[in-house]
Short mmCIF file of C-alpha atoms in Angstrom, two decimals:
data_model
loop_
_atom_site.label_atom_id
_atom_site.label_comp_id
_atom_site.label_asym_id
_atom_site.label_seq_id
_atom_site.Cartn_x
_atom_site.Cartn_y
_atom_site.Cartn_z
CA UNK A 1 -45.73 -39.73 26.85
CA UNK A 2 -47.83 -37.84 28.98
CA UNK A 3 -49.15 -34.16 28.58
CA UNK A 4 -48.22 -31.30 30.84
CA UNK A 5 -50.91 -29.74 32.13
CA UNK A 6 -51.75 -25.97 31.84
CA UNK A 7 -51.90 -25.16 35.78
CA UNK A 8 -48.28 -26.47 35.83
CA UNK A 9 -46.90 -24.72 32.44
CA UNK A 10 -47.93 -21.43 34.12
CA UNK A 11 -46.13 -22.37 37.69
CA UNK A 12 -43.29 -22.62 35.49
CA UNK A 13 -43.77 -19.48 33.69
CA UNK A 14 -44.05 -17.72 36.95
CA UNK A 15 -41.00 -19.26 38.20
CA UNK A 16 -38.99 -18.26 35.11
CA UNK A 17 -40.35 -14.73 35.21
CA UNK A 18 -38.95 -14.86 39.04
CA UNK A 19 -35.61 -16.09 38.22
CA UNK A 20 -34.71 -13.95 35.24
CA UNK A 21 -36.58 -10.93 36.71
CA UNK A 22 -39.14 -10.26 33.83
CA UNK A 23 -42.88 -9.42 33.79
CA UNK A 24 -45.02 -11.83 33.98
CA UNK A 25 -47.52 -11.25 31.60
CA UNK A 26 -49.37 -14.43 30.86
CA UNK A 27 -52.60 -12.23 28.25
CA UNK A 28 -49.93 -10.51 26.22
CA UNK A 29 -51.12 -7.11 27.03
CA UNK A 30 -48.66 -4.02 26.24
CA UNK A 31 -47.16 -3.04 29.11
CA UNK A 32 -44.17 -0.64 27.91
CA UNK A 33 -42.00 -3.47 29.79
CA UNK A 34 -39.00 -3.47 27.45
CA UNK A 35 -39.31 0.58 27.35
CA UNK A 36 -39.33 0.81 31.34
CA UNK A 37 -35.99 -1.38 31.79
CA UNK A 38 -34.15 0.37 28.86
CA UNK A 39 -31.19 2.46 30.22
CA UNK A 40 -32.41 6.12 30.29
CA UNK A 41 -30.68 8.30 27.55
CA UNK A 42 -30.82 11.71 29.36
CA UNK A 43 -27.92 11.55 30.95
CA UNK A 44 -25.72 10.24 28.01
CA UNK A 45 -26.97 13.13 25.60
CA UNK A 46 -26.58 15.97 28.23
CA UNK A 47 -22.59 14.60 29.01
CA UNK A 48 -22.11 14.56 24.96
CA UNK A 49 -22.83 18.11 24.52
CA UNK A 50 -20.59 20.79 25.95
CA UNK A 51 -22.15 23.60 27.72
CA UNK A 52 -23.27 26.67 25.18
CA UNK A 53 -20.86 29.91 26.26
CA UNK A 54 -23.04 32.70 26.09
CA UNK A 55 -21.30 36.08 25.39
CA UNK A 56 -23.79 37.61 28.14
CA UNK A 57 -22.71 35.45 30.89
CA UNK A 58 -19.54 35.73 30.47
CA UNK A 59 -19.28 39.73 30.78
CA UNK A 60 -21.60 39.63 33.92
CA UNK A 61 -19.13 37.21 35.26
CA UNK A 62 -16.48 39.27 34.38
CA UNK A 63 -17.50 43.16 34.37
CA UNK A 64 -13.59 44.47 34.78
CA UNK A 65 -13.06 43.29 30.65
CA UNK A 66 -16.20 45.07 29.51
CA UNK A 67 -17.29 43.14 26.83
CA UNK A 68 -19.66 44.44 24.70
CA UNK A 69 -22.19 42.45 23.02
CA UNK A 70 -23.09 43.78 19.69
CA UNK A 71 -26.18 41.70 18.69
CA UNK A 72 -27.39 42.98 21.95
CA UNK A 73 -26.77 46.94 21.64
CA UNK A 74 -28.19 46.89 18.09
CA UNK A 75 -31.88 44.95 19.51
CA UNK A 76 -31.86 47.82 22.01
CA UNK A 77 -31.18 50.26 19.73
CA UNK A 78 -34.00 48.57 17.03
CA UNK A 79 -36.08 48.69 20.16
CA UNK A 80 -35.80 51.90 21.35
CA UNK A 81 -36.31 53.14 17.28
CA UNK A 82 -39.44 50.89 17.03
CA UNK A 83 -40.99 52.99 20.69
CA UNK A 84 -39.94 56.21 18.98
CA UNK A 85 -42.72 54.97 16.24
CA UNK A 86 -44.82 53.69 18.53
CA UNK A 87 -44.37 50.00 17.18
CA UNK A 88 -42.84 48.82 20.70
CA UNK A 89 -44.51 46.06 22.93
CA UNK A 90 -47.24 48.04 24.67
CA UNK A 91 -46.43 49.18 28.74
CA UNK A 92 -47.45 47.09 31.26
CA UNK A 93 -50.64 47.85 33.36
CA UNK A 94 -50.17 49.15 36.67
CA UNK A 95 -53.41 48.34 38.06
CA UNK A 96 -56.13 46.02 37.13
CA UNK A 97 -58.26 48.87 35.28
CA UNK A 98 -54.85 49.64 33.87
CA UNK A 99 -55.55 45.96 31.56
CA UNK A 100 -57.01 45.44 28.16
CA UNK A 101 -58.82 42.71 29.28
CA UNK A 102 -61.12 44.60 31.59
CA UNK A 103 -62.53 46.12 28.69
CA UNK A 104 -62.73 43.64 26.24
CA UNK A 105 -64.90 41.20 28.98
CA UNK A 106 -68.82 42.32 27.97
#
């Protein structure tokens, strides 16, 4: 018997990675190949979960029910309590002298 010689195993190599549409990749270096032609699982997880009904949307959609979200009025109300302390979230600046930064930058 003869021996096949290495020029013609990789012809066929090429030819097989042609036929059955694979990457040739004659080193063995990691390409991500079997990563990159795996179906994409976005799609499936985003079908499988319904959409989240949020209480909010639904009474600006509909404003004739008046809906009332309680979780809602009693953060506002915590809110406006924690200003009446003067723990609130600080006001915005106006301008840029308005900012805390200018005068923390030496």
């Amino acid at each position: 018997m003869t021996s096949i010689l290495p020029s013609r195993l990789t012809q066929l190599t090429k030819l097989r990675c042609s036929i059955f549409q694979t990457a040739y990749n004659p080193t063995g270096l990691r390409t991500g190949a079997k990563y990159l032609r795996a179906r994409l699982r976005g799609p499936a997880m985003v079908s499988y979960y319904p959409a989240e009904v949020n209480l909010s949307q639904i009474a600006r959609a509909y404003p004739e029910l008046e809906i009332v979200d309680e979780v809602e009025e009693q953060r506002m109300v915590d809110v406006e309590e924690k200003k009446k302390r003067g723990k609130g979230a600080p006001k915005k600046a106006k301008t840029k002298a308005d900012s805390r930064r200018t005068h923390r930058k030496r």
